[in-house]
Amino acid sequence: MLVLESMEAELSDADFRRFSGLVYTASGIHLTEQKRELLRARLRKRLRALKLANYRDYFNVVTADGAEGELKALLDVVSTNKTEFFREARLLEHLRDKSAPGWLASASPSSVFRIWSAACSSGEEAWSLAMVMQEAFKERGEFKILGSDISTRMLDKALGGLYESRHVSSIPSAYFEQHMEPSWVEGQEAWRIKDSLRSKVAFARVNLNDASLPFENPMDVVFCRNVMIYFDKGTQEALVGRIHSLLRPGGWFYIGLSESLLSIRHQFETIAPSIYRKPL
Ligand SMILES: C[S@@+](CC[C@H](N)C(=O)[O-])C[C@H]1O[C@@H](n2cnc3c(N)ncnc32)[C@H](O)[C@@H]1O
């Protein structure tokens, strides 16, 4: 009965303000009025899961002391996780053909090229980066990739490295043959990232809205694509500043092809659309 009621529940103006404020504070995701129906549909999943009758009750649950787990679940349902292997491949090619060889030319034998795939969703971006880096450093050179996201559900998938057949069709055939092996998901044919690539990639939960990013060593490359579109200008500017600080001088910063840093203040040099560099 309660479940049925929750399916009918209205998201009032006050509910919308409460939830959009909470999501903004917790993640930087700015839910505009146009996202109201989307928010309602997504919150309904949590109401159903918890067998709650209305959004007000759910707000009380998610903001109660010790409800960090439910807050993570809320951020899981409100985040948009669309991604694919070799998305915006032009940027991966730039990494493989320009940034990585440039670094290798002056690197000492013991140095490691460090890449951060910020907001990696279900991992396709991080694994695609690993595939192109394996090629870029096939003769010599060490690299490590960190994939991070705010969504623990997406990170579990990323770490599993197991993808349905329809999700791997965008991997170019040479990379596919080298790095994927057949497997099964719930009786369906699927593809798994081979172990040889797994040691190169780690995953961790990082909230890009946190005031300090949890990295000890500077990064050589940051990919932060198709996530800043969900943030307002102030949040974007603060994040780009933090990314600038954690890159080494000469490090590269890649954003999505439909994004730009034009409207925000930053200290990067623009190399090409969506490709930026921290001055030496
Ligand atoms: C549309 S996906 C982009 C994935 C990938 N970068 C790409 O371009 O294909 C956006 C991702 O950003 C994540 N995200 C949203 N807000 C975040 C935050 N504050 N911190 C970390 N990740 C966040 C979402 O969980 C989602 O997986």
Short mmCIF file of C-alpha atoms and ligand atoms in Angstrom, two decimals:
data_model
loop_
_atom_site.label_atom_id
_atom_site.label_comp_id
_atom_site.label_asym_id
_atom_site.label_seq_id
_atom_site.Cartn_x
_atom_site.Cartn_y
_atom_site.Cartn_z
CA MET A 1 0.00 0.00 0.00
CA LEU A 2 2.75 2.39 0.98
CA VAL A 3 4.63 1.59 -2.22
CA LEU A 4 1.56 2.38 -4.32
CA GLU A 5 1.13 5.70 -2.54
CA SER A 6 4.76 6.60 -3.13
CA MET A 7 4.31 6.08 -6.88
CA GLU A 8 1.59 8.74 -6.81
CA ALA A 9 3.47 11.09 -4.45
CA GLU A 10 3.90 14.66 -5.63
CA LEU A 11 7.22 16.46 -5.41
CA SER A 12 6.06 19.82 -4.05
CA ASP A 13 7.95 23.09 -4.62
CA ALA A 14 9.28 22.82 -1.08
CA ASP A 15 10.42 19.20 -1.65
CA PHE A 16 12.15 20.20 -4.86
CA ARG A 17 13.99 23.06 -3.13
CA ARG A 18 15.02 20.83 -0.24
CA PHE A 19 16.38 18.02 -2.42
CA SER A 20 18.04 20.25 -4.99
CA GLY A 21 19.75 22.15 -2.12
CA LEU A 22 20.92 18.92 -0.53
CA VAL A 23 22.25 17.50 -3.81
CA TYR A 24 24.02 20.79 -4.58
CA THR A 25 25.70 20.96 -1.19
CA ALA A 26 26.76 17.32 -1.31
CA SER A 27 27.97 17.08 -4.90
CA GLY A 28 27.91 20.44 -6.68
CA ILE A 29 25.28 19.05 -9.09
CA HIS A 30 22.96 21.95 -9.91
CA LEU A 31 19.42 20.71 -10.52
CA THR A 32 17.50 23.37 -12.43
CA GLU A 33 13.68 23.56 -12.55
CA GLN A 34 13.87 21.68 -15.89
CA LYS A 35 15.27 18.68 -14.01
CA ARG A 36 12.32 18.53 -11.63
CA GLU A 37 10.53 15.64 -13.34
CA LEU A 38 13.79 13.74 -13.65
CA LEU A 39 14.49 14.28 -9.95
CA ARG A 40 11.00 13.08 -9.05
CA ALA A 41 11.38 9.91 -11.13
CA ARG A 42 14.79 9.15 -9.65
CA LEU A 43 13.82 9.84 -6.05
CA ARG A 44 10.89 7.49 -6.49
CA LYS A 45 13.40 4.64 -6.78
CA ARG A 46 14.66 5.40 -3.27
CA LEU A 47 11.11 5.77 -1.90
CA ARG A 48 10.27 2.34 -3.32
CA ALA A 49 13.45 0.74 -2.03
CA LEU A 50 12.82 2.09 1.48
CA LYS A 51 9.01 1.61 1.28
CA LEU A 52 8.38 5.26 2.14
CA ALA A 53 5.15 7.08 1.38
CA ASN A 54 6.36 10.56 0.49
CA TYR A 55 9.35 12.73 -0.33
CA ARG A 56 9.27 14.57 2.99
CA ASP A 57 9.78 11.29 4.87
CA TYR A 58 12.62 10.41 2.56
CA PHE A 59 14.26 13.80 3.12
CA ASN A 60 14.15 13.17 6.87
CA VAL A 61 15.77 9.75 6.37
CA VAL A 62 18.55 11.00 4.11
CA THR A 63 19.42 13.96 6.35
CA ALA A 64 19.28 12.05 9.65
CA ASP A 65 22.47 11.67 11.69
CA GLY A 66 24.53 8.74 10.45
CA ALA A 67 22.73 8.56 7.08
CA GLU A 68 25.89 8.91 4.95
CA GLY A 69 25.10 5.58 3.24
CA GLU A 70 21.68 6.83 2.15
CA LEU A 71 23.19 10.11 0.96
CA LYS A 72 25.52 8.07 -1.28
CA ALA A 73 22.49 6.15 -2.56
CA LEU A 74 20.71 9.44 -3.29
CA LEU A 75 23.73 10.75 -5.24
CA ASP A 76 23.83 7.41 -7.09
CA VAL A 77 20.30 7.89 -8.36
CA VAL A 78 20.55 11.58 -9.23
CA SER A 79 23.83 11.41 -11.14
CA THR A 80 23.78 10.91 -14.90
CA ASN A 81 26.25 8.18 -15.83
CA LYS A 82 26.15 8.05 -19.62
CA THR A 83 29.54 7.09 -21.03
CA GLU A 84 31.12 4.78 -23.59
CA PHE A 85 34.45 3.26 -24.55
CA PHE A 86 36.56 5.55 -26.75
CA ARG A 87 34.15 8.45 -26.32
CA GLU A 88 35.56 11.57 -28.03
CA ALA A 89 38.41 9.45 -29.37
CA ARG A 90 40.20 12.53 -30.76
CA LEU A 91 41.21 13.42 -27.20
CA LEU A 92 42.55 9.92 -26.49
CA GLU A 93 44.58 10.11 -29.69
CA HIS A 94 46.06 13.43 -28.55
CA LEU A 95 47.12 11.80 -25.29
CA ARG A 96 48.64 8.81 -27.11
CA ASP A 97 50.38 10.80 -29.87
CA LYS A 98 51.36 14.07 -28.17
CA SER A 99 51.23 14.29 -24.37
CA ALA A 100 52.49 10.82 -23.53
CA PRO A 101 55.44 10.75 -26.00
CA GLY A 102 56.35 14.34 -24.98
CA TRP A 103 56.58 13.28 -21.34
CA LEU A 104 58.49 10.08 -22.20
CA ALA A 105 61.14 11.99 -24.15
CA SER A 106 62.43 13.68 -20.98
CA ALA A 107 61.34 11.22 -18.26
CA SER A 108 63.85 9.44 -16.06
CA PRO A 109 63.67 5.60 -16.21
CA SER A 110 62.05 5.35 -12.77
CA SER A 111 59.27 7.95 -13.33
CA VAL A 112 55.62 7.00 -13.66
CA PHE A 113 53.16 8.89 -15.89
CA ARG A 114 50.09 9.51 -13.76
CA ILE A 115 46.63 10.01 -15.24
CA TRP A 116 43.42 10.81 -13.42
CA SER A 117 40.09 9.96 -15.01
CA ALA A 118 37.90 12.17 -12.81
CA ALA A 119 34.20 11.24 -12.96
CA CYS A 120 34.89 7.97 -14.82
CA SER A 121 31.34 6.63 -14.35
CA SER A 122 31.31 2.85 -15.01
CA GLY A 123 34.97 2.83 -16.02
CA GLU A 124 34.91 2.93 -19.82
CA GLU A 125 36.95 6.16 -19.88
CA ALA A 126 39.65 4.82 -17.53
CA TRP A 127 39.95 1.50 -19.43
CA SER A 128 40.07 3.30 -22.79
CA LEU A 129 42.89 5.50 -21.44
CA ALA A 130 44.73 2.38 -20.30
CA MET A 131 44.42 0.81 -23.76
CA VAL A 132 45.85 3.85 -25.57
CA MET A 133 48.58 4.28 -22.97
CA GLN A 134 49.62 0.66 -23.33
CA GLU A 135 50.15 1.42 -26.99
CA ALA A 136 51.91 4.76 -26.39
CA PHE A 137 54.36 3.10 -23.96
CA LYS A 138 54.72 -0.25 -25.71
CA GLU A 139 58.50 0.13 -26.02
CA ARG A 140 59.17 1.68 -22.61
CA GLY A 141 57.57 3.86 -19.95
CA GLU A 142 55.42 3.25 -16.87
CA PHE A 143 51.96 4.66 -16.36
CA LYS A 144 49.20 4.48 -13.74
CA ILE A 145 45.59 5.54 -14.05
CA LEU A 146 43.21 6.46 -11.28
CA GLY A 147 39.50 6.35 -12.17
CA SER A 148 37.18 8.06 -9.71
CA ASP A 149 33.52 8.93 -9.40
CA ILE A 150 31.04 9.99 -6.76
CA SER A 151 28.83 6.98 -7.47
CA THR A 152 29.83 3.80 -5.65
CA ARG A 153 27.45 1.80 -7.87
CA MET A 154 29.35 2.98 -10.96
CA LEU A 155 32.72 2.35 -9.30
CA ASP A 156 31.75 -1.26 -8.54
CA LYS A 157 30.99 -1.73 -12.22
CA ALA A 158 34.23 -0.02 -13.24
CA LEU A 159 36.28 -2.26 -10.97
CA GLY A 160 34.50 -5.39 -12.22
CA GLY A 161 35.59 -4.49 -15.76
CA LEU A 162 32.79 -6.63 -17.22
CA TYR A 163 30.65 -5.19 -20.00
CA GLU A 164 27.74 -6.40 -22.11
CA SER A 165 28.49 -6.97 -25.79
CA ARG A 166 26.52 -3.90 -26.91
CA HIS A 167 28.74 -1.69 -24.75
CA VAL A 168 32.07 -2.77 -26.21
CA SER A 169 31.33 -2.19 -29.90
CA SER A 170 33.04 1.24 -29.83
CA ILE A 171 36.43 -0.28 -28.91
CA PRO A 172 38.63 -0.28 -32.05
CA SER A 173 39.29 -3.86 -33.13
CA ALA A 174 43.06 -3.92 -32.48
CA TYR A 175 42.55 -2.76 -28.88
CA PHE A 176 39.58 -5.06 -28.46
CA GLU A 177 41.55 -8.14 -29.46
CA GLN A 178 44.45 -7.23 -27.24
CA HIS A 179 42.58 -6.29 -24.09
CA MET A 180 39.15 -7.98 -23.92
CA GLU A 181 38.28 -11.60 -23.23
CA PRO A 182 34.88 -13.33 -23.47
CA SER A 183 32.83 -13.83 -20.33
CA TRP A 184 29.20 -14.04 -19.19
CA VAL A 185 26.75 -11.75 -17.35
CA GLU A 186 23.49 -13.36 -16.21
CA GLY A 187 23.58 -15.95 -18.98
CA GLN A 188 24.39 -13.36 -21.67
CA GLU A 189 27.65 -13.13 -23.55
CA ALA A 190 29.81 -10.32 -22.17
CA TRP A 191 33.39 -9.06 -22.33
CA ARG A 192 35.90 -8.65 -19.59
CA ILE A 193 39.02 -6.47 -19.33
CA LYS A 194 42.06 -8.78 -19.35
CA ASP A 195 44.24 -9.01 -16.26
CA SER A 196 47.23 -7.54 -18.11
CA LEU A 197 45.49 -4.14 -18.10
CA ARG A 198 44.04 -4.36 -14.60
CA SER A 199 47.29 -3.69 -12.75
CA LYS A 200 47.48 -0.29 -14.49
CA VAL A 201 44.16 1.08 -13.23
CA ALA A 202 42.82 1.73 -9.73
CA PHE A 203 39.41 3.12 -8.75
CA ALA A 204 38.40 5.27 -5.80
CA ARG A 205 35.45 7.38 -4.72
CA VAL A 206 36.30 11.07 -5.07
CA ASN A 207 33.76 13.86 -4.76
CA LEU A 208 34.90 16.61 -7.13
CA ASN A 209 33.06 19.10 -4.97
CA ASP A 210 35.29 18.43 -1.96
CA ALA A 211 37.46 21.41 -1.13
CA SER A 212 40.66 19.39 -1.22
CA LEU A 213 41.43 16.49 -3.52
CA PRO A 214 43.03 13.46 -1.86
CA PHE A 215 46.23 13.11 -3.91
CA GLU A 216 49.78 13.08 -2.64
CA ASN A 217 51.73 13.27 -5.90
CA PRO A 218 51.12 15.65 -8.80
CA MET A 219 49.26 14.29 -11.83
CA ASP A 220 50.61 14.46 -15.38
CA VAL A 221 47.18 14.33 -17.03
CA VAL A 222 43.61 14.90 -15.92
CA PHE A 223 40.58 13.89 -17.95
CA CYS A 224 37.49 15.57 -16.51
CA ARG A 225 34.88 15.17 -19.21
CA ASN A 226 31.13 15.60 -19.32
CA VAL A 227 30.65 16.27 -15.63
CA MET A 228 31.24 20.01 -15.26
CA ILE A 229 28.06 20.58 -17.30
CA TYR A 230 26.14 19.54 -14.16
CA PHE A 231 27.88 22.18 -12.02
CA ASP A 232 27.26 25.92 -11.84
CA LYS A 233 29.95 28.42 -12.80
CA GLY A 234 31.32 28.88 -9.26
CA THR A 235 31.66 25.13 -8.71
CA GLN A 236 33.33 24.71 -12.12
CA GLU A 237 35.79 27.51 -11.44
CA ALA A 238 36.76 26.09 -8.02
CA LEU A 239 37.21 22.60 -9.47
CA VAL A 240 39.33 23.81 -12.40
CA GLY A 241 41.51 25.69 -9.89
CA ARG A 242 42.00 22.53 -7.82
CA ILE A 243 42.86 20.51 -10.94
CA HIS A 244 45.38 23.19 -11.93
CA SER A 245 47.03 22.89 -8.50
CA LEU A 246 47.37 19.12 -8.61
CA LEU A 247 48.84 18.98 -12.13
CA ARG A 248 52.60 19.23 -12.52
CA PRO A 249 53.84 22.21 -14.58
CA GLY A 250 53.45 21.17 -18.22
CA GLY A 251 50.64 18.72 -17.31
CA TRP A 252 47.62 18.26 -19.57
CA PHE A 253 43.94 18.86 -18.85
CA TYR A 254 41.23 17.40 -21.12
CA ILE A 255 37.55 18.32 -20.92
CA GLY A 256 34.56 17.11 -22.98
CA LEU A 257 34.23 18.16 -26.62
CA SER A 258 30.96 19.94 -25.89
CA GLU A 259 32.52 21.82 -22.95
CA SER A 260 34.76 24.87 -22.74
CA LEU A 261 36.57 26.93 -20.11
CA LEU A 262 35.71 30.14 -21.98
CA SER A 263 33.28 31.50 -19.41
CA ILE A 264 35.36 30.78 -16.31
CA ARG A 265 38.58 32.20 -14.90
CA HIS A 266 41.50 29.78 -15.11
CA GLN A 267 45.28 29.65 -15.48
CA PHE A 268 45.57 27.06 -18.23
CA GLU A 269 47.04 27.60 -21.67
CA THR A 270 44.57 26.61 -24.41
CA ILE A 271 46.15 24.14 -26.82
CA ALA A 272 43.10 23.13 -28.90
CA PRO A 273 39.35 22.89 -28.22
CA SER A 274 38.95 20.85 -25.00
CA ILE A 275 42.73 20.49 -24.55
CA TYR A 276 44.55 22.64 -21.99
CA ARG A 277 48.00 22.70 -20.46
CA LYS A 278 49.44 24.03 -17.22
CA PRO A 279 52.26 26.42 -18.19
CA LEU A 280 55.80 25.23 -17.44
C1 LIG B 1 28.05 11.77 -17.84
S1 LIG B 1 29.18 10.89 -16.82
C2 LIG B 1 30.70 11.20 -17.69
C3 LIG B 1 31.59 9.99 -17.72
C4 LIG B 1 32.89 10.14 -18.50
N1 LIG B 1 33.76 11.16 -17.94
C5 LIG B 1 32.62 10.42 -19.95
O1 LIG B 1 32.87 11.54 -20.41
O2 LIG B 1 32.14 9.53 -20.64
C6 LIG B 1 29.28 11.99 -15.43
C7 LIG B 1 29.78 11.31 -14.15
O3 LIG B 1 30.08 12.33 -13.20
C8 LIG B 1 29.82 11.80 -11.92
N2 LIG B 1 29.71 12.92 -10.97
C9 LIG B 1 28.72 13.83 -10.84
N3 LIG B 1 28.98 14.67 -9.84
C10 LIG B 1 30.18 14.30 -9.32
C11 LIG B 1 30.98 14.79 -8.25
N4 LIG B 1 30.63 15.85 -7.51
N5 LIG B 1 32.15 14.15 -8.00
C12 LIG B 1 32.53 13.09 -8.73
N6 LIG B 1 31.82 12.58 -9.75
C13 LIG B 1 30.64 13.18 -10.04
C14 LIG B 1 28.55 11.00 -12.11
O4 LIG B 1 28.37 10.04 -11.09
C15 LIG B 1 28.77 10.39 -13.49
O5 LIG B 1 29.27 9.09 -13.42
#
